[in-house]
Coordinates of C-alpha atoms in Angstrom, one line a residue:
M3 CA -22.2 8.4 16.2
L4 CA -20.5 11.8 15.7
G5 CA -20.4 12.3 19.5
Y6 CA -18.6 8.9 19.9
L7 CA -16.0 10.0 17.3
R8 CA -15.3 13.3 19.1
V9 CA -14.9 11.6 22.4
A10 CA -12.5 9.1 20.8
L11 CA -10.5 11.9 19.3
A12 CA -10.3 13.7 22.6
L13 CA -9.4 10.7 24.8
A14 CA -7.7 8.2 22.6
S15 CA -4.0 8.3 22.0
V16 CA -2.2 6.8 19.1
V17 CA -1.3 3.2 19.8
S18 CA 2.2 2.9 21.0
A19 CA 4.0 0.5 18.7
A20 CA 7.0 -1.5 19.5
L21 CA 9.1 0.3 16.8
R22 CA 9.8 3.9 16.0
D23 CA 8.4 3.5 12.4
G24 CA 5.0 2.4 13.6
R25 CA 5.3 -1.3 12.9
P26 CA 4.5 -3.7 15.8
N27 CA 7.5 -5.8 15.2
A28 CA 10.6 -5.6 13.0
N29 CA 9.8 -8.9 11.3
T30 CA 6.6 -7.4 9.8
P31 CA 6.8 -5.5 6.5
P32 CA 6.2 -1.8 6.2
L33 CA 2.6 -0.9 5.1
P34 CA 2.4 -0.3 1.3
A35 CA 1.0 3.2 2.0
V36 CA 1.0 6.1 -0.5
P37 CA 3.6 8.8 0.1
V38 CA 2.6 12.0 1.9
V39 CA 2.2 15.2 -0.3
D40 CA 3.5 18.3 1.4
V41 CA 0.9 21.0 2.0
P42 CA 2.1 24.4 0.5
F43 CA 0.7 26.4 3.4
E44 CA -1.7 26.3 6.4
G45 CA -4.7 28.6 6.5
P46 CA -7.7 29.6 4.4
V47 CA -7.7 28.7 0.7
T48 CA -8.7 31.1 -2.1
S49 CA -10.8 29.7 -4.9
R50 CA -10.5 30.7 -8.6
N51 CA -13.3 33.2 -8.2
G52 CA -11.7 34.8 -5.1
T53 CA -13.9 33.0 -2.6
T54 CA -12.2 32.3 0.7
L55 CA -12.5 28.5 1.5
P56 CA -11.6 26.5 4.6
P57 CA -8.0 25.3 5.0
Y58 CA -7.1 22.0 3.4
N59 CA -6.8 20.3 6.9
T60 CA -10.4 21.0 7.8
T61 CA -12.0 17.7 8.8
Y62 CA -15.5 16.9 7.7
Y63 CA -17.7 13.9 8.8
F64 CA -20.0 11.5 6.9
E65 CA -22.4 9.0 8.3
Q66 CA -21.3 5.7 6.7
L67 CA -23.2 2.4 6.9
I68 CA -21.6 -0.1 9.3
D69 CA -22.6 -3.0 7.2
H70 CA -23.8 -2.5 3.6
T71 CA -25.4 -5.9 3.6
N72 CA -27.3 -5.1 6.8
P73 CA -28.2 -1.3 6.9
S74 CA -30.2 -1.9 10.0
L75 CA -27.0 -2.0 12.0
G76 CA -26.8 1.8 11.6
T77 CA -23.9 4.1 10.7
F78 CA -20.5 5.2 11.9
T79 CA -18.7 8.5 11.4
Q80 CA -16.2 8.5 8.6
R81 CA -13.7 11.4 8.3
Y82 CA -13.0 13.2 5.0
W83 CA -11.2 16.3 3.8
F84 CA -12.5 18.4 0.9
T85 CA -11.9 21.5 -1.2
Y86 CA -13.5 23.1 -4.3
E87 CA -10.6 25.4 -4.9
F88 CA -10.7 24.7 -8.7
Y89 CA -14.3 23.8 -9.0
E90 CA -16.7 25.2 -11.6
P91 CA -20.2 23.9 -12.2
G92 CA -20.1 20.8 -14.5
G93 CA -16.6 19.8 -13.3
P94 CA -15.8 16.4 -12.0
I95 CA -15.6 15.3 -8.4
L96 CA -12.4 13.4 -7.5
L97 CA -12.3 11.0 -4.6
M98 CA -9.4 9.2 -3.0
T99 CA -8.7 7.2 0.1
P100 CA -5.0 6.9 1.2
G101 CA -5.9 3.4 2.2
E102 CA -4.3 1.6 5.1
T103 CA -3.4 4.5 7.3
D104 CA -4.7 7.3 9.4
A105 CA -5.7 9.8 6.7
D106 CA -5.1 12.9 8.8
G107 CA -2.0 14.5 7.2
Y108 CA -2.7 13.2 3.7
Y109 CA -4.9 16.3 2.8
G110 CA -2.0 17.4 0.6
Y111 CA -3.6 15.3 -2.0
L112 CA -6.3 18.0 -2.3
T113 CA -3.7 20.3 -3.8
N114 CA -2.1 20.4 -7.2
G115 CA 1.0 19.0 -5.5
S116 CA -0.6 15.7 -6.4
I117 CA -1.8 14.3 -9.7
M118 CA -5.3 14.3 -8.3
G119 CA -5.1 18.0 -7.7
Q120 CA -3.7 18.5 -11.1
I121 CA -6.6 16.7 -12.7
A122 CA -9.0 18.8 -10.7
Q123 CA -7.2 22.0 -11.7
Q124 CA -7.2 21.1 -15.4
N125 CA -10.8 20.1 -15.4
N126 CA -12.5 22.4 -12.9
G127 CA -13.0 19.7 -10.4
A128 CA -13.6 19.4 -6.6
V129 CA -11.5 17.0 -4.5
A130 CA -12.3 14.8 -1.6
L131 CA -10.0 12.5 0.5
I132 CA -11.8 10.0 2.6
E133 CA -10.5 7.8 5.5
H134 CA -10.7 4.1 5.0
R135 CA -12.9 2.2 7.5
F136 CA -10.9 0.8 10.5
Y137 CA -8.0 3.3 10.0
G138 CA -7.4 6.4 12.0
Y139 CA -10.7 7.5 13.6
S140 CA -13.1 6.1 11.1
N141 CA -14.2 3.0 12.9
P142 CA -17.5 1.2 12.9
Y143 CA -16.8 -0.1 16.4
P144 CA -14.6 1.3 19.2
D145 CA -12.0 -1.5 19.0
L146 CA -10.2 -3.7 16.5
S147 CA -11.4 -7.1 17.9
V148 CA -12.1 -9.9 15.6
Q149 CA -15.8 -9.4 16.1
S150 CA -15.5 -5.7 15.0
L151 CA -13.2 -6.6 12.1
R152 CA -15.9 -8.9 10.6
V153 CA -17.1 -5.8 8.6
H154 CA -13.5 -4.9 7.6
T155 CA -13.4 -6.3 4.0
I156 CA -12.6 -5.2 0.5
E157 CA -16.3 -5.5 -0.3
Q158 CA -17.3 -3.2 2.5
A159 CA -14.6 -0.7 1.5
I160 CA -15.8 -0.6 -2.1
N161 CA -19.4 0.0 -0.9
D162 CA -18.2 2.8 1.4
L163 CA -16.8 4.7 -1.7
V164 CA -20.0 4.1 -3.6
Y165 CA -22.3 5.1 -0.8
F166 CA -20.3 8.3 -0.3
T167 CA -20.8 9.3 -3.9
Q168 CA -24.5 8.7 -3.7
N169 CA -25.2 10.3 -0.3
A170 CA -22.6 12.9 0.6
N171 CA -23.7 16.5 0.8
L172 CA -20.3 18.0 -0.1
P173 CA -19.5 21.3 1.7
M174 CA -19.8 23.5 -1.4
P175 CA -22.6 25.3 -3.1
G176 CA -24.8 22.6 -4.8
G177 CA -22.9 19.9 -2.9
N178 CA -26.0 17.7 -2.8
Q179 CA -26.5 17.9 -6.5
V180 CA -23.3 16.2 -7.8
T181 CA -24.2 12.5 -7.5
P182 CA -22.7 10.2 -10.2
D183 CA -25.8 10.5 -12.3
K184 CA -25.4 14.3 -12.4
A185 CA -21.6 14.8 -12.4
P186 CA -18.6 12.7 -13.4
W187 CA -16.8 11.1 -10.5
I188 CA -13.1 10.1 -10.8
L189 CA -11.7 7.6 -8.3
V190 CA -8.0 7.9 -7.5
G191 CA -5.7 5.6 -5.5
G192 CA -2.2 4.3 -5.0
S193 CA -0.9 1.0 -3.9
Y194 CA -3.7 -0.8 -2.0
S195 CA -6.1 2.1 -2.6
G196 CA -5.0 2.0 -6.3
A197 CA -6.1 -1.6 -6.3
L198 CA -9.3 -0.5 -4.6
T199 CA -9.8 1.9 -7.5
S200 CA -9.7 -1.0 -10.0
W201 CA -11.7 -3.4 -7.8
T202 CA -14.4 -0.8 -7.3
M203 CA -14.8 -0.1 -11.0
V204 CA -15.0 -3.8 -11.7
D205 CA -17.5 -4.5 -8.9
K206 CA -19.6 -1.4 -9.3
P207 CA -19.5 -0.4 -13.0
G208 CA -20.9 3.0 -13.9
V209 CA -20.5 4.7 -10.6
F210 CA -17.1 6.2 -11.2
Y211 CA -16.8 7.6 -14.7
A212 CA -13.0 7.2 -14.7
G213 CA -10.2 5.9 -12.5
Y214 CA -6.5 6.6 -11.8
A215 CA -4.7 3.7 -10.2
S216 CA -1.0 4.2 -9.2
S217 CA 1.1 1.2 -8.3
A218 CA -2.2 -0.6 -8.0
V219 CA -1.6 -4.1 -6.4
V220 CA -4.5 -5.6 -8.3
E221 CA -3.4 -9.2 -8.1
A222 CA -3.6 -10.7 -4.7
I223 CA -0.7 -13.1 -4.2
T224 CA 0.0 -15.3 -1.1
D225 CA 3.7 -16.1 -1.6
Y226 CA 4.8 -12.6 -2.7
W227 CA 8.5 -13.2 -3.0
G228 CA 8.3 -11.0 -6.1
Y229 CA 8.3 -8.0 -3.8
F230 CA 12.1 -8.2 -3.8
E231 CA 12.5 -8.7 -7.5
P232 CA 12.5 -5.0 -8.6
I233 CA 14.9 -4.3 -5.7
R234 CA 17.3 -7.0 -6.9
Q235 CA 17.0 -5.7 -10.5
Y236 CA 17.6 -2.0 -9.8
M237 CA 19.8 -1.8 -6.7
P238 CA 23.6 -1.5 -7.2
K239 CA 24.8 -4.7 -8.7
N240 CA 27.7 -5.1 -6.3
C241 CA 25.3 -4.7 -3.4
S242 CA 22.9 -7.3 -4.8
A243 CA 25.7 -9.8 -5.5
D244 CA 27.0 -9.6 -2.0
V245 CA 23.6 -9.7 -0.3
E246 CA 22.8 -12.9 -2.3
A247 CA 26.1 -14.4 -1.2
V248 CA 25.6 -13.5 2.5
I249 CA 22.0 -14.8 2.5
A250 CA 23.1 -18.1 0.9
Y251 CA 25.7 -18.5 3.7
V252 CA 23.2 -17.7 6.4
D253 CA 20.7 -20.2 5.0
Q254 CA 23.5 -22.8 4.8
V255 CA 24.4 -22.4 8.4
F256 CA 20.9 -22.2 9.8
M257 CA 19.7 -25.2 7.9
G258 CA 22.9 -27.1 8.7
G259 CA 22.0 -27.4 12.4
N260 CA 25.4 -26.7 13.9
A261 CA 24.6 -24.9 17.1
T262 CA 28.0 -23.2 17.3
A263 CA 27.9 -22.0 13.8
I264 CA 24.4 -20.7 14.2
A265 CA 25.3 -18.8 17.3
S266 CA 28.3 -17.3 15.5
V267 CA 26.0 -15.9 12.7
K268 CA 23.6 -14.4 15.2
A269 CA 26.5 -12.8 17.1
N270 CA 27.8 -11.4 13.8
F271 CA 24.6 -9.4 13.4
G272 CA 24.4 -8.4 17.0
I273 CA 21.3 -10.5 17.8
P274 CA 22.7 -13.5 19.8
D275 CA 19.6 -13.6 22.0
V276 CA 17.1 -13.9 19.1
T277 CA 15.8 -17.4 19.8
H278 CA 14.4 -18.6 16.5
N279 CA 16.5 -19.0 13.4
D280 CA 13.8 -17.8 11.0
D281 CA 13.3 -14.6 13.1
A282 CA 17.1 -13.9 12.9
A283 CA 17.3 -14.6 9.2
G284 CA 14.0 -12.7 8.4
A285 CA 15.2 -9.7 10.3
L286 CA 17.7 -9.0 7.5
R287 CA 14.8 -8.1 5.2
N288 CA 14.7 -4.7 7.0
N289 CA 17.6 -3.4 4.9
L290 CA 15.7 -4.3 1.7
W291 CA 12.4 -2.9 3.0
D292 CA 14.1 0.5 3.2
W293 CA 13.9 0.6 -0.6
Q294 CA 10.2 1.2 -0.4
S295 CA 10.7 4.7 1.1
L296 CA 12.8 5.8 -1.9
Q297 CA 11.6 8.4 -4.4
P298 CA 13.3 9.9 -7.5
D299 CA 14.5 12.9 -5.5
T300 CA 15.9 10.8 -2.7
G301 CA 19.6 11.6 -2.1
P302 CA 22.5 9.3 -1.6
G303 CA 22.2 9.6 2.2
A304 CA 19.0 7.5 2.3
Q305 CA 19.0 4.5 4.6
F306 CA 19.1 2.0 1.8
F307 CA 22.1 3.5 0.2
Q308 CA 23.9 3.8 3.5
F309 CA 23.4 0.0 3.8
C310 CA 24.9 -0.6 0.4
D311 CA 27.8 1.8 1.1
A312 CA 28.5 -0.1 4.3
L313 CA 28.9 -3.3 2.3
E314 CA 30.5 -2.0 -0.9
V315 CA 32.8 1.0 0.0
K316 CA 36.1 -0.1 1.4
D317 CA 38.8 2.5 2.1
G318 CA 37.0 5.0 -0.1
V319 CA 36.9 2.5 -3.0
S320 CA 33.6 1.0 -4.4
A321 CA 33.5 -2.7 -5.1
P322 CA 33.2 -3.9 -8.7
A323 CA 29.9 -5.2 -10.0
S324 CA 30.6 -8.6 -8.6
G325 CA 31.0 -7.2 -5.1
W326 CA 33.8 -7.7 -2.6
G327 CA 32.7 -11.3 -2.0
L328 CA 31.3 -13.3 0.9
E329 CA 34.0 -12.9 3.5
Y330 CA 34.1 -9.1 3.4
A331 CA 30.4 -8.6 2.9
Y332 CA 29.4 -10.9 5.8
A333 CA 31.7 -9.0 8.2
A334 CA 30.7 -5.6 6.9
W335 CA 26.9 -6.3 7.0
G336 CA 27.4 -7.7 10.5
A337 CA 29.3 -4.6 11.7
Y338 CA 26.6 -2.3 10.2
W339 CA 23.9 -4.2 12.1
R340 CA 25.8 -4.2 15.4
N341 CA 27.0 -0.7 15.3
T342 CA 24.3 1.2 13.5
Y343 CA 21.2 -0.5 12.2
L344 CA 19.9 -2.5 15.1
E345 CA 19.6 0.7 17.1
L346 CA 17.8 2.4 14.3
I347 CA 15.0 -0.2 14.0
C348 CA 14.7 -1.4 17.6
G349 CA 15.8 1.6 19.7
G350 CA 16.6 0.4 23.1
D351 CA 14.3 -2.6 23.0
D352 CA 15.5 -6.1 23.6
A353 CA 16.4 -7.7 20.2
N354 CA 14.3 -10.8 20.8
D355 CA 11.3 -8.6 21.7
C356 CA 11.9 -6.4 18.6
L357 CA 12.6 -9.2 16.1
G358 CA 11.0 -12.3 17.7
T359 CA 7.6 -13.3 16.5
Y360 CA 6.9 -16.4 18.7
D361 CA 6.1 -14.8 22.1
T362 CA 2.4 -14.4 22.1
T363 CA 2.5 -12.5 25.4
Q364 CA 3.7 -9.5 23.5
S365 CA 1.1 -6.8 23.6
Y366 CA 0.9 -6.1 19.9
W367 CA -0.7 -9.5 19.4
T368 CA -3.6 -8.6 21.6
D369 CA -3.9 -4.8 21.5
T370 CA -7.3 -4.0 19.9
S371 CA -7.1 -0.3 20.3
I372 CA -8.3 1.8 17.4
N373 CA -5.9 3.7 15.1
N374 CA -3.6 0.7 14.9
A375 CA -3.0 0.5 11.2
G376 CA -0.7 -2.6 11.4
R377 CA -3.5 -4.7 13.0
S378 CA -6.2 -3.4 10.6
W379 CA -3.9 -4.1 7.5
Y380 CA -2.9 -7.5 8.8
W381 CA -6.6 -8.5 8.9
I382 CA -6.9 -7.8 5.1
V383 CA -3.6 -9.5 4.5
C384 CA -4.5 -12.7 6.4
N385 CA -8.0 -12.9 4.8
E386 CA -8.0 -11.5 1.3
V387 CA -4.7 -10.4 -0.3
G388 CA -1.7 -12.3 1.2
F389 CA 1.4 -10.3 0.0
L390 CA 3.6 -12.3 2.3
Q391 CA 7.1 -11.1 1.5
D392 CA 9.3 -14.3 1.6
G393 CA 12.4 -15.9 0.2
A394 CA 12.5 -16.8 -3.5
P395 CA 12.1 -20.4 -4.7
S396 CA 15.2 -22.5 -5.0
N397 CA 15.4 -21.9 -8.8
W398 CA 15.6 -18.2 -8.5
P399 CA 18.2 -15.8 -7.0
T400 CA 17.1 -14.5 -3.6
L401 CA 18.0 -11.5 -1.4
V402 CA 15.9 -13.0 1.4
S403 CA 16.4 -16.2 3.5
R404 CA 14.5 -19.2 2.2
L405 CA 13.7 -20.0 5.8
I406 CA 11.0 -17.3 5.4
Q407 CA 8.1 -19.0 3.7
P408 CA 4.3 -18.2 3.8
V409 CA 3.8 -20.4 6.8
Y410 CA 6.0 -18.0 8.8
D411 CA 3.6 -15.2 8.2
E412 CA 0.5 -17.3 8.4
R413 CA 1.5 -18.3 11.9
Q414 CA 1.5 -14.7 12.8
C415 CA -2.0 -14.3 11.4
Q416 CA -3.1 -17.1 13.8
Q417 CA -1.3 -15.5 16.7
M418 CA -2.9 -12.0 16.1
F419 CA -6.4 -13.3 15.4
P420 CA -6.8 -16.6 17.2
E421 CA -10.6 -16.2 17.5
A422 CA -10.8 -16.1 13.7
F423 CA -8.0 -18.6 12.9
P424 CA -7.8 -21.7 15.1
T425 CA -5.1 -22.9 12.7
Y426 CA -2.7 -21.1 10.3
P427 CA -4.9 -19.5 7.6
V428 CA -4.1 -19.3 3.9
P429 CA -5.3 -16.0 2.5
N430 CA -8.2 -16.5 0.1
V431 CA -6.5 -14.8 -2.8
N432 CA -8.2 -16.9 -5.4
A433 CA -11.6 -15.5 -4.4
T434 CA -10.3 -12.0 -4.5
N435 CA -8.8 -12.4 -7.9
A436 CA -11.9 -14.1 -9.3
R437 CA -14.2 -11.4 -8.1
Y438 CA -12.1 -8.3 -8.9
R439 CA -10.2 -9.8 -12.0
G440 CA -6.7 -9.1 -10.7
W441 CA -4.2 -8.6 -13.5
Y442 CA -7.0 -9.2 -16.1
V443 CA -9.2 -6.3 -15.3
Q444 CA -10.9 -4.8 -18.4
V445 CA -12.7 -1.5 -17.6
N446 CA -13.2 1.5 -19.7
Q447 CA -11.6 4.8 -18.6
L448 CA -9.4 3.1 -16.0
L449 CA -5.8 4.3 -16.1
F450 CA -2.9 2.5 -14.5
A451 CA 0.4 4.2 -13.7
N452 CA 3.3 2.1 -12.5
G453 CA 7.0 2.5 -11.7
Q454 CA 9.7 0.0 -12.8
R455 CA 11.6 0.4 -9.5
D456 CA 8.5 -0.2 -7.4
P457 CA 8.8 -3.2 -5.1
W458 CA 5.1 -3.7 -5.5
R459 CA 5.4 -3.8 -9.3
E460 CA 4.9 -7.6 -9.6
A461 CA 1.4 -7.4 -8.2
T462 CA 0.5 -4.7 -10.7
V463 CA -0.5 -5.0 -14.4
S464 CA 3.2 -4.1 -15.2
A465 CA 4.5 -7.4 -13.6
D466 CA 7.4 -9.1 -15.4
G467 CA 6.3 -11.5 -18.1
L468 CA 2.7 -10.4 -18.0
Y469 CA 2.5 -8.3 -21.1
I470 CA -0.9 -6.7 -20.6
A471 CA -1.6 -4.4 -23.5
S472 CA -2.1 -0.7 -23.0
T473 CA -5.2 0.6 -24.8
P474 CA -6.8 4.0 -25.3
T475 CA -9.6 3.0 -22.9
Q476 CA -7.4 1.3 -20.3
P477 CA -4.0 2.8 -20.7
I478 CA -1.0 1.5 -18.8
L479 CA 1.7 4.2 -18.2
E480 CA 5.1 3.2 -17.0
G481 CA 7.9 5.4 -15.7
D482 CA 11.2 4.7 -13.9
G483 CA 9.7 5.7 -10.5
F484 CA 9.4 3.9 -7.2
H485 CA 6.2 3.3 -5.2
C486 CA 3.4 5.7 -6.2
S487 CA 6.0 8.2 -7.5
D488 CA 3.6 9.5 -10.2
L489 CA 1.1 10.7 -7.5
L490 CA 3.5 13.5 -6.5
T491 CA 3.8 16.5 -8.8
S492 CA 7.3 17.2 -7.5
N493 CA 8.6 13.9 -8.8
A494 CA 8.0 15.1 -12.4
E495 CA 10.5 17.9 -11.8
V496 CA 13.4 15.4 -11.3
D497 CA 12.3 12.5 -13.5
S498 CA 11.3 13.0 -17.1
T499 CA 9.6 9.6 -17.3
I500 CA 7.3 10.6 -14.4
E501 CA 6.6 13.9 -16.1
Y502 CA 5.6 11.9 -19.2
V503 CA 3.2 9.6 -17.1
Q504 CA 1.6 12.7 -15.6
T505 CA 1.2 14.5 -18.9
Q506 CA -0.3 11.5 -20.6
A507 CA -2.6 10.9 -17.7
L508 CA -3.9 14.5 -17.8
G509 CA -4.5 14.1 -21.5
Y510 CA -6.5 11.0 -21.1
M511 CA -8.6 12.5 -18.3
K512 CA -9.3 15.6 -20.3
T513 CA -10.4 13.6 -23.4
W514 CA -12.6 11.2 -21.3
L515 CA -14.3 14.0 -19.4
A516 CA -15.1 15.9 -22.6
A517 CA -17.3 12.9 -23.6
W518 CA -19.2 12.6 -20.3
K519 CA -23.0 13.0 -20.3
P520 CA -25.5 13.0 -17.4
L521 CA -27.2 9.7 -16.8
A522 CA -30.4 10.8 -18.5
R523 CA -28.5 11.4 -21.7
R524 CA -26.1 8.5 -21.4
D525 CA -26.2 5.3 -23.4
V526 CA -26.1 2.7 -20.6
Q527 CA -24.7 0.2 -23.1
S528 CA -21.5 2.2 -23.1
E529 CA -21.0 2.1 -19.3
P530 CA -17.7 0.5 -18.2
Q531 CA -18.1 -3.2 -17.9
A532 CA -16.1 -5.8 -16.1
A533 CA -14.2 -8.5 -18.0
P534 CA -15.5 -12.1 -17.9
I535 CA -14.1 -14.2 -15.1
R536 CA -10.8 -15.7 -16.2
A537 CA -10.6 -19.4 -16.7
G538 CA -7.0 -20.0 -15.5
K539 CA -3.9 -18.5 -14.1
P540 CA -1.2 -17.0 -16.4
V541 CA 2.4 -18.0 -16.6
S542 CA 4.6 -15.1 -15.5
A543 CA 8.4 -15.4 -15.5
W544 CA 8.8 -14.4 -11.9
M545 CA 5.9 -16.5 -10.7
V546 CA 7.5 -19.8 -11.8
G547 CA 7.9 -21.9 -8.8
S548 CA 6.2 -19.5 -6.5
G549 CA 4.0 -22.1 -4.9
R550 CA 0.8 -21.0 -3.3
G551 CA -0.9 -17.8 -4.4

């Protein structure tokens, strides 16, 4: 299988997406991926004892089982990156997958520029970053067809992590003598991979001694309109007020059925040729999705703030908290789209090709080439986690058109995977939450770190109205950060709340590791145990009226 991988790396080119940012279509959300950590330098690394080690970007290969329920199917080559820069015998082994992305370029997480590297440095640990199956060039099969994707599941991903801990011969002295019975392993993740950290410790107790889960979207939710709640709460008030007013007007026109008025709205935003009203209305989510790229050190020139400035700064004067009102905001938002934003997201593509989701002859519906993260992630979305980012229910303020409901995205699932879904599927989030405990996980030595400004917050244990208690064995640390902000060491330099989260996390890890014992000396009764399956679903303030999911 290693030969197949090398051929693929030599011959395959990255899938050409419809958009500059890698998305297949501008009415599909950005991937909830972890931010990249900058690598301080290229070249050999010097360990604590002066040994010269390979560069951080050195790629290693592991033979992973294609199907953990049927090992007879053989193995595939899974890429990983590794360093033992800070390692001393008896130290922990830290493992992370960046999740739903090509992992090449994420090896900065091996360094102390990340919280994982900080934990390794403090506790004399070694660090491994492994590519998730069906992303990048870690593929059980040479395409992303439905038949291949049958083994692309949360369960298989969990088993990949476990199998790696038990079978990898890590490229360091004694690298075959650090299995979980002989050394403490710590699983680290952010966003989806943060959820995977929690889900793995629930499903396979005792393998990982501790876990660090940043912005972990542990609760699978179909109608995930709550994505836009932290944005609404923390964006400039004048901007949110005017966005709500414009969206209410767009919905009124589009639902009113007056063809002339509908055409006028589309023309205002420079998209007169976008055929379907829901595509036109849904496209306006792009300005809100820009929030996900923010971090504490993001300057005022970020795309999201340029959008709000376009709406709220008039003749050098900023609008009051109530905004300028519908008339001005509608014209200003339209001008921004026509003159600036449409080109940014669509380039020179036809607007209907860029924003339309109904034309199944478009290549992104049928392209099964590997290293297509959007297709691989959509398979998990459509089957197991949902996270469909739609308009709020009628009893809640909304920044997004209420024309965008789960069926809008479920139709796209059916179009991308018709062999799997003869009709629109509803993601089986209930099964995911029942098996992996969602919000109600109870596992010893599992640390959650969340940011109040994170658009994924409402799927984490810090969701509004949830009130999950932080405990010494399962702490929940919250800062003012955005998505996975606490994973980056640099963010602590500009945000004291993130510095607090990182400092507390290091304290917990040091305390927990001091109590670790090899399996032969360990009381198995004290191993982390999963909570009992919950009997019902909680009432959370933002979930009221959310419908399915």
